[in-house]
């Protein structure tokens, strides 16, 4: 299979076009077709000469994701289950900026991306790891999750079709950009303006493809999403946290902590054996020193496991030491796993105790979490249904 064109940066494509003796504005045209118009074939790039379209189709792939299942409705959290070219299933979750309280709509969203098919890290509470790791996603498969969701939303809201840029050098001017925020130059029907890499998979176990995808999504000629609006969540891979700290872009970092002592964390996250808290904290201190950016600790509250008073002190100490904020997330039950979420009263008490220790923290309180449950569950359900149908 040839390289997918959505895995290439502008500089990489420019090098190829220069080798083909093509003028520079052709690269801009192709980038507009891919990231502004979001076309799904080279044939649709109507302002390119026919020979160039044919040459591109011969030398590059242009894959799209196939939507196999969707849960949730517009203005609420929506889950997309995609099939990849090799028939693997992955999920993306679209979360409205302001959940539709009182019937209000919101036009900006956060998209939660997957980075692997399955996950090798086997956290005991997580649906993504239940069937192990199958493969890493390529950069274009991460980029395409954003483009696919936006194509879907444009179709669903009737904002498509978009204008076609003129042929020739004058087409170097940006096409179909919204006047709403000229500095950011979003396409008019843009919906995703925040990315959290918190879907299926451990992003730092697929480091190079992840960084390539984030650069494509962040660049002014590609996804145009601000670096600070892109957050990567890791289960705590210390060497990659250090590498991430050395990157030039200001991407944000979240760490799945879920336990503030090795005893508790080690019980639910096998990765803690490889990188115990001492090592994780040292890597996070390096990140802090290099970046001075606030880290987020994610802390799922699981009944009887990590929701007791004895975790509050060590968690507060870690958060204060690293100037981290803490997001408390009541556990979403996973079919087939025995873990449960604590009562609302226990969650509220945990929050109050942390706040009393001067920690910046929030508690996710939305109801109806059945569909916005953590990534990996829709895939698991779909695979189990398919197996049941065959047996
Ligand atoms: N592998 C990365 C990113 C993907 S998981 C990581 O672990 O950080 C994204 C987040 O969802 C993590 O914080 C993870 O612990 C959490 N999560 C997994 N299963 C969950 C569940 N059933 N309920 C609530 N959060 C869950
Ligand atoms: Fe993998 Fe993250 Fe799930 Fe752990 S929580 S199994 S690292 S996806």
CSV table of N, CA and C and ligand atoms in Angstrom, one decimal, residues 125-126 197-199 201-203 233-235 256 258 298 300 331-332 334 374 377, ligand 1:
chain,number,residue,atom,x,y,z
A,125,UNK,N,-9.2,-1.8,34.8
A,125,UNK,CA,-10.5,-1.3,34.7
A,125,UNK,C,-11.0,-0.9,33.3
A,126,UNK,N,-10.1,-1.0,32.3
A,126,UNK,CA,-10.3,-0.4,31.0
A,126,UNK,C,-10.7,-1.3,29.9
A,197,UNK,N,-6.2,13.4,23.3
A,197,UNK,CA,-5.8,12.1,22.8
A,197,UNK,C,-6.0,11.1,24.0
A,198,UNK,N,-7.2,10.7,24.2
A,198,UNK,CA,-7.7,9.9,25.3
A,198,UNK,C,-8.5,8.8,24.9
A,199,UNK,N,-8.5,8.5,23.6
A,199,UNK,CA,-9.3,7.4,23.1
A,199,UNK,C,-8.6,6.0,23.3
A,201,UNK,N,-6.0,3.2,23.2
A,201,UNK,CA,-4.6,3.0,23.0
A,201,UNK,C,-3.7,3.9,23.9
A,202,UNK,N,-2.5,3.6,24.0
A,202,UNK,CA,-1.5,4.4,24.7
A,202,UNK,C,-0.7,5.3,23.7
A,203,UNK,N,-1.0,6.6,23.7
A,203,UNK,CA,-0.4,7.4,22.6
A,203,UNK,C,1.1,7.4,22.6
A,233,UNK,N,-2.9,12.3,26.7
A,233,UNK,CA,-3.1,11.6,27.9
A,233,UNK,C,-2.2,10.3,27.9
A,234,UNK,N,-1.4,10.1,28.9
A,234,UNK,CA,-0.6,8.9,29.0
A,234,UNK,C,-0.8,8.2,30.3
A,235,UNK,N,-0.6,6.9,30.3
A,235,UNK,CA,-0.7,6.1,31.5
A,235,UNK,C,0.6,6.2,32.3
A,256,UNK,N,-2.7,9.8,33.5
A,256,UNK,CA,-3.7,8.9,34.2
A,256,UNK,C,-3.1,8.4,35.5
A,258,UNK,N,-4.8,7.7,38.9
A,258,UNK,CA,-5.7,6.7,39.4
A,258,UNK,C,-5.2,6.1,40.7
A,298,UNK,N,-5.4,12.8,35.8
A,298,UNK,CA,-6.8,12.2,35.7
A,298,UNK,C,-6.8,11.2,36.8
A,300,UNK,N,-9.6,8.4,38.1
A,300,UNK,CA,-10.9,7.8,38.1
A,300,UNK,C,-11.2,7.3,39.5
A,331,UNK,N,-15.9,6.4,37.9
A,331,UNK,CA,-15.7,5.2,37.0
A,331,UNK,C,-16.9,4.9,36.2
A,332,UNK,N,-16.7,4.7,34.9
A,332,UNK,CA,-17.8,4.2,34.1
A,332,UNK,C,-17.8,2.6,34.0
A,334,UNK,N,-17.8,-1.1,33.0
A,334,UNK,CA,-17.5,-1.8,31.8
A,334,UNK,C,-18.2,-3.2,31.9
A,374,UNK,N,-16.0,5.7,28.7
A,374,UNK,CA,-14.6,5.8,28.2
A,374,UNK,C,-14.5,5.0,26.9
A,377,UNK,N,-15.3,0.9,24.6
A,377,UNK,CA,-16.5,0.1,25.0
A,377,UNK,C,-17.4,-0.2,23.8
B,1,LIG,N1,-3.8,5.3,27.4
B,1,LIG,C1,-4.0,6.6,27.7
B,1,LIG,C2,-5.1,7.4,27.0
B,1,LIG,C3,-6.4,6.6,26.8
B,1,LIG,S1,-7.3,6.2,28.2
B,1,LIG,C4,-4.2,6.8,29.2
B,1,LIG,O1,-4.4,5.7,29.9
B,1,LIG,O2,-4.1,7.9,29.7
B,1,LIG,C5,-8.1,7.8,28.6
B,1,LIG,C6,-8.6,7.9,30.0
B,1,LIG,O3,-9.8,7.1,30.2
B,1,LIG,C7,-7.6,7.4,31.0
B,1,LIG,O4,-7.4,8.3,32.0
B,1,LIG,C8,-8.2,6.1,31.4
B,1,LIG,O5,-7.7,5.7,32.6
B,1,LIG,C9,-9.6,6.5,31.4
B,1,LIG,N2,-10.5,5.3,31.5
B,1,LIG,C10,-10.4,4.1,31.0
B,1,LIG,N3,-11.4,3.3,31.3
B,1,LIG,C11,-12.3,4.0,32.0
B,1,LIG,C12,-13.6,3.8,32.6
B,1,LIG,N4,-14.2,2.6,32.5
B,1,LIG,N5,-14.2,4.8,33.3
B,1,LIG,C13,-13.6,6.0,33.3
B,1,LIG,N6,-12.4,6.3,32.8
B,1,LIG,C14,-11.7,5.3,32.1
